[in-house]
Coordinates of C-alpha atoms and ligand atoms in Angstrom, one line a residue:
X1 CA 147.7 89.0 215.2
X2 CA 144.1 90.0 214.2
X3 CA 141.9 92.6 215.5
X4 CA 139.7 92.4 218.0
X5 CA 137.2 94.3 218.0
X6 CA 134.7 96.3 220.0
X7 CA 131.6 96.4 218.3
X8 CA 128.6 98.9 220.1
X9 CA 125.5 100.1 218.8
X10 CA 125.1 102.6 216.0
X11 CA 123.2 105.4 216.9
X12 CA 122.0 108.4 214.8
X13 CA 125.3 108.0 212.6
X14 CA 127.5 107.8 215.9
X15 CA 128.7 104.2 217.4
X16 CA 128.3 104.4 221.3
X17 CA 130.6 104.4 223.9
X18 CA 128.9 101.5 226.2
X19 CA 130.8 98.4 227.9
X20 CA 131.1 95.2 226.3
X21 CA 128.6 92.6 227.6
X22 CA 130.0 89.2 224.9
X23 CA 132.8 87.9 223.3
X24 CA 133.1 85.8 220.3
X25 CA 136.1 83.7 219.7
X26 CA 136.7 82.1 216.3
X27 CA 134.6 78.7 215.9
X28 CA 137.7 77.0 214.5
X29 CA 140.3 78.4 217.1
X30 CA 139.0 79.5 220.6
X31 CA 142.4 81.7 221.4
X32 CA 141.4 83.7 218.5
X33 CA 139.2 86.2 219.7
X34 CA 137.3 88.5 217.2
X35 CA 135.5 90.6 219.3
X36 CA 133.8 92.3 222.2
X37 CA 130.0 93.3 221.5
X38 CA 127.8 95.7 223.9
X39 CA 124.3 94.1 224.3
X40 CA 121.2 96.5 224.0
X41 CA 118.1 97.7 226.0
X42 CA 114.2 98.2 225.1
X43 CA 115.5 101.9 225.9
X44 CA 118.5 101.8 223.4
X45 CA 116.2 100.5 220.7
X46 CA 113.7 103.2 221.5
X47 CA 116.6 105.8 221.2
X48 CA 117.9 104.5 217.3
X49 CA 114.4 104.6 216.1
X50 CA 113.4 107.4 217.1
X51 CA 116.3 109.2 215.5
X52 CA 115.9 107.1 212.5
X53 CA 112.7 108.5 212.1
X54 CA 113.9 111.4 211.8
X55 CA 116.5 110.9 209.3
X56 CA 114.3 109.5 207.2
X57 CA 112.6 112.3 205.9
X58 CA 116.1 113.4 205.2
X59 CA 116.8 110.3 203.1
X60 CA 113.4 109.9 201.5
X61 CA 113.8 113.9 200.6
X62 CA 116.9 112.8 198.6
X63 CA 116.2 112.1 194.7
X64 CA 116.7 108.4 193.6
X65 CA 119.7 108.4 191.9
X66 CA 121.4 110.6 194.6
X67 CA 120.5 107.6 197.0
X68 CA 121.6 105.2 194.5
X69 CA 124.6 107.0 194.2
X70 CA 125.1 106.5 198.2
X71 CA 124.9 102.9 197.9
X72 CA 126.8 102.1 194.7
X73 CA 130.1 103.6 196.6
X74 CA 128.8 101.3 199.6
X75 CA 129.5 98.4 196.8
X76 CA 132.8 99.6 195.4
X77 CA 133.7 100.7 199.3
X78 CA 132.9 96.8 200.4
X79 CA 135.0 95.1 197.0
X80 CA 137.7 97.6 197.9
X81 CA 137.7 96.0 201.6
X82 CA 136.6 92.5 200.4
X83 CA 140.4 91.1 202.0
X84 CA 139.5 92.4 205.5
X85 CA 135.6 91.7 205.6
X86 CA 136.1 88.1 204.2
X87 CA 138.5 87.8 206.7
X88 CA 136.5 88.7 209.6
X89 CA 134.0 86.9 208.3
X90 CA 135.1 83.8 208.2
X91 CA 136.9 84.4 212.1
X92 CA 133.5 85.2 213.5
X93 CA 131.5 82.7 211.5
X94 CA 133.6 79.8 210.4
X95 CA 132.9 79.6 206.8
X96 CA 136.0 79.2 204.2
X97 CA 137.5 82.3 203.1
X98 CA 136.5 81.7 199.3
X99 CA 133.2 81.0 200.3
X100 CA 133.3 84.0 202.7
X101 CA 135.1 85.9 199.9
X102 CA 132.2 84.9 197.2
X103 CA 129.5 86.4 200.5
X104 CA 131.4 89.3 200.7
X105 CA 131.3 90.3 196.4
X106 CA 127.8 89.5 196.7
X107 CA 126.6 92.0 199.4
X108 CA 128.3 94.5 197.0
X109 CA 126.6 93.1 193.7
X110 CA 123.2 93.3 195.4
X111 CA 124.3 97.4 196.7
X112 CA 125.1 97.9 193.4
X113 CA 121.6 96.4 192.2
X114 CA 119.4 98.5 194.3
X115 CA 121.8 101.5 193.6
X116 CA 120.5 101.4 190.1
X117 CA 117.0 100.6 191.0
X118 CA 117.2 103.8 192.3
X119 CA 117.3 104.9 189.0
X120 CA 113.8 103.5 188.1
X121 CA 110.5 105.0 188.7
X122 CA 108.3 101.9 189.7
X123 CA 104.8 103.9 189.0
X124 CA 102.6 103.5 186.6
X125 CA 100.3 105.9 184.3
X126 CA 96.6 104.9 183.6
X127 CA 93.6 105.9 181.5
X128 CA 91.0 107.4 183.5
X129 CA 87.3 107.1 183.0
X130 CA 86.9 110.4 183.7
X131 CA 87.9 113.2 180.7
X132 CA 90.9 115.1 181.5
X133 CA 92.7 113.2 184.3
X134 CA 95.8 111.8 184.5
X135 CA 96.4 108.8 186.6
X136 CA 99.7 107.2 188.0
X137 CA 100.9 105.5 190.8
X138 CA 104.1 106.4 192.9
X139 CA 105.9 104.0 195.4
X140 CA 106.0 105.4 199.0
X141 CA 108.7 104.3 201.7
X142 CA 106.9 102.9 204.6
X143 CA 109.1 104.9 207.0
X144 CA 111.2 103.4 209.8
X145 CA 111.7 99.4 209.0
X146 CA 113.0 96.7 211.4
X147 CA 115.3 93.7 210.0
X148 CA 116.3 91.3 211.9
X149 CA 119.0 88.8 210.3
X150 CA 120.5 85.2 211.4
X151 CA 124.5 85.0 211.9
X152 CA 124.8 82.3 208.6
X153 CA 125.2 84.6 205.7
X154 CA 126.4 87.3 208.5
X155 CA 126.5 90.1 205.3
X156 CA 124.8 89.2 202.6
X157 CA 121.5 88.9 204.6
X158 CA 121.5 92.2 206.2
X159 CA 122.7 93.7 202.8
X160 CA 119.6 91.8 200.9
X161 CA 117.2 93.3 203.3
X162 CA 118.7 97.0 203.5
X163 CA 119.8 97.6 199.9
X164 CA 115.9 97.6 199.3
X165 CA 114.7 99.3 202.1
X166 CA 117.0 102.3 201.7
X167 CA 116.7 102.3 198.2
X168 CA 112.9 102.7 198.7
X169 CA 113.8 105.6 201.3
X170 CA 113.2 103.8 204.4
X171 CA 115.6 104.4 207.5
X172 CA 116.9 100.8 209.0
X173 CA 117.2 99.9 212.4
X174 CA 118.8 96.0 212.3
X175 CA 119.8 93.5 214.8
X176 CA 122.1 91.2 213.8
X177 CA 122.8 88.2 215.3
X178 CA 125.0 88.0 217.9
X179 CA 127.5 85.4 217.2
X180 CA 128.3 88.0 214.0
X181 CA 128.2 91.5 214.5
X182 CA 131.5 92.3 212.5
X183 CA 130.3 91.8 209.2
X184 CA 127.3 94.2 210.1
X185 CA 129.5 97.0 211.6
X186 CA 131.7 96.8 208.3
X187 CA 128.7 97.3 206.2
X188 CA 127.3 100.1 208.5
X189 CA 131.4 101.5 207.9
X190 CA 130.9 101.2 203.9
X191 CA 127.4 102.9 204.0
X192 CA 128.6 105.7 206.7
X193 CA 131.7 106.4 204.5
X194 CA 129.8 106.5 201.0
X195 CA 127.7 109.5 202.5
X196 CA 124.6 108.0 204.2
X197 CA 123.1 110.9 206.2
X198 CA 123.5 109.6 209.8
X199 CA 120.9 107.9 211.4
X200 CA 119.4 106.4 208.3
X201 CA 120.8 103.1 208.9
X202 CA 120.9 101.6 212.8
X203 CA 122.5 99.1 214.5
X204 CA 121.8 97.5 217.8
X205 CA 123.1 94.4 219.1
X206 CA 121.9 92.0 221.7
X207 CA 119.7 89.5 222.8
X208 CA 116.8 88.4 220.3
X209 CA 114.0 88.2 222.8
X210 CA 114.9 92.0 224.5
X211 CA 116.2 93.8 221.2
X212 CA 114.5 92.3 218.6
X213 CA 111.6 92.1 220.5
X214 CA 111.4 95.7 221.5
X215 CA 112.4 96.4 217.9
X216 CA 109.0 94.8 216.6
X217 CA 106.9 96.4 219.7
X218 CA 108.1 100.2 218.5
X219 CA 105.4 101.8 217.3
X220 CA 107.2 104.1 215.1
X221 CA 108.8 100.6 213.4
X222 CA 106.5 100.0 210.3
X223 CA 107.1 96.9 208.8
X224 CA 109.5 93.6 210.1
X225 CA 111.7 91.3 208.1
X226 CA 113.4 88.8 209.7
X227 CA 115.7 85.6 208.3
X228 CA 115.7 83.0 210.8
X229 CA 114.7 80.1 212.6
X230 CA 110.8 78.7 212.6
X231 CA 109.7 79.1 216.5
X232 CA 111.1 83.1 216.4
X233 CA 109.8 83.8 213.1
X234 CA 105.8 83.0 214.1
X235 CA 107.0 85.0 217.1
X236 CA 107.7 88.3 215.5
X237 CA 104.6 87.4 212.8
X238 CA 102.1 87.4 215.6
X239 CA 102.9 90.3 217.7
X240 CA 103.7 92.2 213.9
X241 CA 100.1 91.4 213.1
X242 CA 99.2 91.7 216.6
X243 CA 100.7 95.7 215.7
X244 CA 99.0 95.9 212.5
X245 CA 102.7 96.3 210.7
X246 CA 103.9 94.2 207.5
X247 CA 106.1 91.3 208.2
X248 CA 108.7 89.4 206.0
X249 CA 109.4 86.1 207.5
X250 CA 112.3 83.7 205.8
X251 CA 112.7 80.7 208.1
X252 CA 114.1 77.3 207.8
X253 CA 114.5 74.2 205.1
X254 CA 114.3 70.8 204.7
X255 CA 115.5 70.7 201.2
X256 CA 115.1 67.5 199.2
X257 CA 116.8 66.4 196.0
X258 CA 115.3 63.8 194.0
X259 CA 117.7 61.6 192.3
X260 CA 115.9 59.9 189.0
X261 CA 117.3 56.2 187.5
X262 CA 118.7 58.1 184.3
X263 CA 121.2 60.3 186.0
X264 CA 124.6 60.4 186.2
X265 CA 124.9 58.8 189.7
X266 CA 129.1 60.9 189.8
X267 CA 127.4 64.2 188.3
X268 CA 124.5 63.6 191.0
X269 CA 126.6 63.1 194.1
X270 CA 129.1 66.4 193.3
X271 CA 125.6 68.2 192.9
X272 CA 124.3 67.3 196.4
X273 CA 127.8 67.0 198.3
X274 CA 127.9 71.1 197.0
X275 CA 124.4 71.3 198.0
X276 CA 124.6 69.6 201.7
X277 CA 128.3 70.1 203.1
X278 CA 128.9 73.5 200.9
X279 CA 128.8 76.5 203.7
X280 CA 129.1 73.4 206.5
X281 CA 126.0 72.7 205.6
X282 CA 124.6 76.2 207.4
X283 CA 122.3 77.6 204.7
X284 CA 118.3 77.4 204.5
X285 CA 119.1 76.3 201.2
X286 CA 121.1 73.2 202.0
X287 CA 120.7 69.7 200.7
X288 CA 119.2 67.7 204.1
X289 CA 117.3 64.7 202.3
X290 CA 118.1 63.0 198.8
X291 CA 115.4 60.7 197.0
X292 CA 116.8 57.9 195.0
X293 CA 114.6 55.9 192.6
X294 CA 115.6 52.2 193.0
X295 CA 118.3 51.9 190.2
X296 CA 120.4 54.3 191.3
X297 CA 119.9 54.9 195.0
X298 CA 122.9 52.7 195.8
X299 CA 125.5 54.3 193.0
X300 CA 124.7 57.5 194.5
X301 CA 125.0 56.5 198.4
X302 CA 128.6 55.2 197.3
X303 CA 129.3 58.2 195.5
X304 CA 128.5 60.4 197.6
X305 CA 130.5 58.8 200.9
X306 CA 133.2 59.6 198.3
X307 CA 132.7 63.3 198.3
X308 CA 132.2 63.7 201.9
X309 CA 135.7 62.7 201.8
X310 CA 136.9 65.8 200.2
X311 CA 135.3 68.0 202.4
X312 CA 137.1 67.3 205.7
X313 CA 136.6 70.1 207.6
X314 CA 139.3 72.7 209.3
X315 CA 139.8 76.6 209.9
X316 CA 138.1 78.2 206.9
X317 CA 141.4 80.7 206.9
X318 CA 143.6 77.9 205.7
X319 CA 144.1 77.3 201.9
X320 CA 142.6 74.4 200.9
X321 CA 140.2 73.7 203.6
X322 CA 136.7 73.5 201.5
X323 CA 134.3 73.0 204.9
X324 CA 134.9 75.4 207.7
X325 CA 133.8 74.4 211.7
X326 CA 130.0 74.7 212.6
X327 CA 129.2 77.7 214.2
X328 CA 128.7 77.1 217.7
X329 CA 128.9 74.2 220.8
X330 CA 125.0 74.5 220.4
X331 CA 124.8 74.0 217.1
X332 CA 127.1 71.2 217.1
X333 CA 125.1 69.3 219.9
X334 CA 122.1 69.7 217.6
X335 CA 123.8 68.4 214.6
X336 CA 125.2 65.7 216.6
X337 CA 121.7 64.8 218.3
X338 CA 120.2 64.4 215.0
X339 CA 122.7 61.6 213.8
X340 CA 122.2 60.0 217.2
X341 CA 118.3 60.3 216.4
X342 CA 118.8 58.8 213.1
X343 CA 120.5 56.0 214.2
X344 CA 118.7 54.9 217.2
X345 CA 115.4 55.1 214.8
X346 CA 116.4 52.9 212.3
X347 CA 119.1 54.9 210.0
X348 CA 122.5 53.9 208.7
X349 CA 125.4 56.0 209.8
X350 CA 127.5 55.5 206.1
X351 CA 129.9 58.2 207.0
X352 CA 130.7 61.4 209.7
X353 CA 129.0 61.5 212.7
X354 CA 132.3 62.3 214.5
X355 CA 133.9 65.6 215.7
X356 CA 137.0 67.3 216.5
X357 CA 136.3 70.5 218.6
X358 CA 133.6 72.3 216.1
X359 CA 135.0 70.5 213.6
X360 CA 132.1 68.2 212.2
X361 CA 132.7 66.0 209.9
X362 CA 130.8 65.6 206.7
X363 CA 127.4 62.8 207.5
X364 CA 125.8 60.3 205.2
X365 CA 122.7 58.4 206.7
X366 CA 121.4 55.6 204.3
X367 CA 118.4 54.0 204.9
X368 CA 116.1 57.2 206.3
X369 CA 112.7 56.8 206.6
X370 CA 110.1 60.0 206.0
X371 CA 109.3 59.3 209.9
X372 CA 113.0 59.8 211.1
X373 CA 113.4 63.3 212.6
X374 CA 116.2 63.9 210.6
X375 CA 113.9 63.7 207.4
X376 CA 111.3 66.0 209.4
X377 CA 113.6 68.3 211.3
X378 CA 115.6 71.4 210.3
X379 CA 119.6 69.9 211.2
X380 CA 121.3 73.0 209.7
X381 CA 124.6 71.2 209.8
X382 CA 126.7 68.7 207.2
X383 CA 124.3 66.1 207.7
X384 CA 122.6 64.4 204.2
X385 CA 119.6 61.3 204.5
X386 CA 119.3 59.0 201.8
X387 CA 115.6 57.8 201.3
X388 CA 114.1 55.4 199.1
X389 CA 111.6 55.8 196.8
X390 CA 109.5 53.3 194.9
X391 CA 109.5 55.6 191.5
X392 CA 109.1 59.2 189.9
X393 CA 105.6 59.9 191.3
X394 CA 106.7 58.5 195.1
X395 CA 110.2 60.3 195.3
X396 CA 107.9 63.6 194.5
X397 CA 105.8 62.5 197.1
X398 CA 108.3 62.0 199.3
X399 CA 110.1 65.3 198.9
X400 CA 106.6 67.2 199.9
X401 CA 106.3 65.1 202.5
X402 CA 107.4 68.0 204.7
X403 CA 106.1 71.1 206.8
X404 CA 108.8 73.4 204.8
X405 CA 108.9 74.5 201.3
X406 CA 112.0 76.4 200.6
X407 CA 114.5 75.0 197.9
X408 CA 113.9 71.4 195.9
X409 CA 116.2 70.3 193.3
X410 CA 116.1 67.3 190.4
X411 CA 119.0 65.6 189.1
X412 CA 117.8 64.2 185.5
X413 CA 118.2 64.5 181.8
X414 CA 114.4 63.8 181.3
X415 CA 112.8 66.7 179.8
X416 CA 109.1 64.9 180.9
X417 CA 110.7 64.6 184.0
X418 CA 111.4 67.9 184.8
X419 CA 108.3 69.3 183.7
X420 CA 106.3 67.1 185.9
X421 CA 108.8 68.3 188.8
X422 CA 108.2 71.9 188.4
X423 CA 104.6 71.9 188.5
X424 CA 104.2 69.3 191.6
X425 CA 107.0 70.0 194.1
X426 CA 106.0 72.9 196.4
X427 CA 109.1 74.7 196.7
X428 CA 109.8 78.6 196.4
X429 CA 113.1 77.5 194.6
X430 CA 113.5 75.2 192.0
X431 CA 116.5 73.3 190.7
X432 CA 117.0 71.0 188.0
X433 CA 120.4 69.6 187.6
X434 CA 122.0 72.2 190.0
X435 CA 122.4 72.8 193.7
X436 CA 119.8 73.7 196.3
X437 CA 121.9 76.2 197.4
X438 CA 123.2 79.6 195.9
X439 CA 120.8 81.8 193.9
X440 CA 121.2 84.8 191.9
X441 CA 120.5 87.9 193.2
X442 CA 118.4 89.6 190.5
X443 CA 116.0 87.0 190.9
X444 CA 112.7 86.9 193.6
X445 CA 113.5 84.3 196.7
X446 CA 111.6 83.0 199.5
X447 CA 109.8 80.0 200.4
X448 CA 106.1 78.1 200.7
X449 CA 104.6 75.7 203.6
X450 CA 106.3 76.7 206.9
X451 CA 109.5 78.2 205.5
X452 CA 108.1 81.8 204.8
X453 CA 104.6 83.6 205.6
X454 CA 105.1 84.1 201.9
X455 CA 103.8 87.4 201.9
X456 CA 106.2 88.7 200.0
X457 CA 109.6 87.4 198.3
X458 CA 113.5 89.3 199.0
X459 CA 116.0 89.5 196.4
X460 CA 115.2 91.2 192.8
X461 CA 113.1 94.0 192.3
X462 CA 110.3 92.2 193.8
X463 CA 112.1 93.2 197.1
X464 CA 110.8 96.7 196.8
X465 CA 107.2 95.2 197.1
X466 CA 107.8 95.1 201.0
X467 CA 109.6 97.9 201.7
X468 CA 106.7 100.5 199.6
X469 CA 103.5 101.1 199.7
X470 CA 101.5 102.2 196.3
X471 CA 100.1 105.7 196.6
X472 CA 97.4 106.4 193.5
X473 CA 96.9 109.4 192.2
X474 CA 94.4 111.6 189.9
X475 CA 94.9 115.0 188.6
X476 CA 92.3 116.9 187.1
X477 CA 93.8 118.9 184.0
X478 CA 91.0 121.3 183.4
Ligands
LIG501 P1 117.3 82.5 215.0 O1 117.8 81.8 216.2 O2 115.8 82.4 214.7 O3 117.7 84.0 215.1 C1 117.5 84.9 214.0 C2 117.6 86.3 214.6 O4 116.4 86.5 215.4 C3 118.8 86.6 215.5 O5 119.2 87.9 215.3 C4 118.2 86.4 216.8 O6 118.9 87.0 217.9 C5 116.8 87.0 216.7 N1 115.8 86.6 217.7 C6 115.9 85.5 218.5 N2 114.8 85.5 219.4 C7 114.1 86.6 219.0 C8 112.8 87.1 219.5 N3 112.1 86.5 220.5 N4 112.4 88.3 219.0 C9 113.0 88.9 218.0 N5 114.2 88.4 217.5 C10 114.7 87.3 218.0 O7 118.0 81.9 213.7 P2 119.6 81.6 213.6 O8 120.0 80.5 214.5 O9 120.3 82.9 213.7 O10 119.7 81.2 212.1 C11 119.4 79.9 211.6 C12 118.0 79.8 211.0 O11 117.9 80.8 210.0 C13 117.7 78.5 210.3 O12 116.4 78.1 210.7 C14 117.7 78.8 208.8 O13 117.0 78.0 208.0 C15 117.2 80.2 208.8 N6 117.6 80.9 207.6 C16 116.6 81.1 206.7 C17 117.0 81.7 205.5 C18 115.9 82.0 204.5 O14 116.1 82.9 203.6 N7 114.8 81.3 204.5 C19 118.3 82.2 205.3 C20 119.2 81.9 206.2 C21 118.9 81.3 207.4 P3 120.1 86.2 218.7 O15 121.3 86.9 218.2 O16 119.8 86.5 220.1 O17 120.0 84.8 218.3
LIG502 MG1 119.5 80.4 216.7

């Protein structure tokens, strides 16, 4: 039998003692239940920030590498409990234990990144004008910082948004979401256990619109980032600018892949079937519209009804299963109203479309026009539409035919081609000959158009940008 856990709120380094208000069970088996979660209050919120206020002083006190040294045990501490966490992880969110496995290593990679940047001095030195003065710049933590993360990469978000923050000396107060609060509470155990002062990293669960809300409204809370969906994400930008406060806003995809005559029409479908059914389809980053030129749109729809084959999907804790169970009865209804959509518009279903329990299986649409709200509309499911383009310069137009901007890949061998791709596809990502998903995490992310207020990117050491604020100084040596 697995655990099931109580999950509360942490609190100035202690978890509270409060009832449990929710229950997950496992999306992929309902008599598995992983745990019992306490939902917060405006008042709750209000109590873990202003402790985290306090603690920060503390933390930003510390010298770099002694916090860098905090956070590369959080790594090792996280790879040495990668069995467990993957394991919970995939219970309380339904991805495949390798790919929960491979989210798991990767919250540790990017603790072990900003544990170095810690290292690093990020100022600069300048000549002054004036004779005798010496001029630099020092990065300053902006204090208390609010993240606020989505339950689909339940601990590699929240560790891309803190490793930076708290390597820049900010304290944390986070609300994850709250169909996944165990993969938060073990990384809040890892950072606890490697010697975080208490209070410098927060937790506090519950409802969006009461906890996150009240998280952006503290005035103590500096700056925002939140991972999510569109609608919330303007949300928390107004009433953050409303505040006068920074605000990091990742939201949603509609990622196209163009598919160009010369390809490899085999090569191209294993690229997008990774791209679109890969992590059930649940990523930002996923593969929702491909763009065929005419001589190879059909080789590729064929080819790709293959592949959805091979990803049949089934409890992400069994070996073998490469597509785990979408994450929730909502979700599901919204995958499956967008096939519906598709079809009553015009679309041909090729393959999917049906469901057993959460289990969704794997959708091909053919015939998709740029009208259909499943070329318009965020799905975040296993649902891929083929559309047709007349050539090169109209499948480009067709993939920017769209309010988001987040990942865009090409599937060619035509070095013209690609050249012409990066400069006119507005996309924070590009990807030639790879999928739209996965990215590495020493390089900048985010998106353009509607998928980010593109302020500033995550990931990298560009993530520091948000989380510090430049201080300049002079010094008069005579
Ligand atoms: P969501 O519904 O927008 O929720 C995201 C977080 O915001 C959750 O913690 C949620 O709490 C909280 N929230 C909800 N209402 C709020 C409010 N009024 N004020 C403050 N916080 C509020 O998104 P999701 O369903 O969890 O995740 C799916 C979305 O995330 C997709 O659109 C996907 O594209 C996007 N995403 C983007 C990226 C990226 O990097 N661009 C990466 C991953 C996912 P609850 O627990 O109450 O829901
Ligand atoms: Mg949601």
């Amino acid at each position: 039998m697995d655990t099931v856990y109580r999950v509360t709120h942490l609190i100035d380094g202690a978890w509270t003692d409060d009832d449990a208000a929710d229950k997950r069970v496992n999306p992929a088996d309902p008599a598995d239940v992983v745990v019992e979660v306490s939902a917060g209050t405006p008042e709750l919120v209000d109590a873990a920030v202003n402790a985290a206020a306090v603690a920060q002083e503390v933390w930003a006190g510390m010298t770099g590498p002694a916090r860098g040294a905090v956070l590369s045990r959080s790594a090792q501490l996280i790879r040495d409990r990668v069995d467990q966490i993957a394991r919970d992880l995939t219970r309380e969110e339904g991805k495949t234990l390798p790919e929960a496995i491979g989210e798991v290593r990767r919250a540790a990679d990017i603790l072990d990144f900003f544990g170095a940047e810690c290292w690093r001095s990020h100022g600069s030195t300048f000549p002054s004008g004036v004779p005798d003065t010496h001029v630099f710049t020092r990065r300053e933590p902006l204090g208390v910082v609010g993240l606020i993360t989505p339950w689909n990469f339940p601990i590699a978000i929240p560790t891309w948004k803190a490793a930076p923050a708290l390597a820049a000396g900010n304290a944390v107060v986070m609300k994850p979401a709250q169909l996944t609060t165990v993969s938060t509470m073990h990384l809040a155990n890892a950072l606890i256990d490697a010697g975080l002062p208490p209070g410098v990293f927060t937790l506090v669960h519950g409802r969006g619109s009461v906890v996150g809300n009240a998280i952006v409204k503290h005035h103590l809370v500096k700056a925002v980032s939140f991972t999510g969906s569109n609608p919330v994400g303007r949300e928390i930008g107004e009433l953050a600018a409303s505040r006068g406060i920074r605000s990091q806003l990742e939201m949603g995809g509609k990622n196209p892949v163009v598919v160009l005559d010369d390809a490899d029409p085999e090569r191209a479908a294993d690229i997008i079937a990774a791209g679109a059914f890969g992590l059930t389809g649940q990523a930002c980053t996923a593969t929702s519209r491909v763009i065929c030129t005419p001589g190879i749109h059909d080789a590729v729809a064929d080819a790709l009804a293959k592949r959805a084959a091979a990803y049949a999907p089934g409890n992400g804790l069994r070996e073998g299963v490469k597509m785990g169970p979408v994450v929730s009865e909502s979700q599901l209804a919204t995958d499956q109203g967008y096939v519906a959509a598709a079809v009553s518009e015009g679309a041909t279903l090729v393959t999917g479309g049906t469901t057993d329990g959460l289990h969704f299986a794997p959708t091909v649409l053919t015939d998709v026009a740029p009208s259909h709200r499943v070329a318009r509309e965020e799905v975040f499911g296993p649902v891929v539409g083929l559309l047709r383009a007349n050539d090169e310069d109209h499948a480009i137009e067709l993939a920017n035919d769209t309010e988001f901007g987040l990942s865009a890949g090409l599937i060619t061998q035509r070095l013209q081609s690609v050249a012409k791709f990066v400069e006119r596809i507005q996309a924070g990502v590009v990807k030639v000959n790879r999928p739209t998903g996965g990215v590495d995490l020493n390089v900048p992310f985010g998106g353009v158009k509607e998928s980010s207020n593109n302020a500033y990117r995550e990931q990298g050491s560009q993530a520091l940008d948000f989380y510090s604020w430049t201080k300049s100084v002079y010094v008069g040596l005579d």
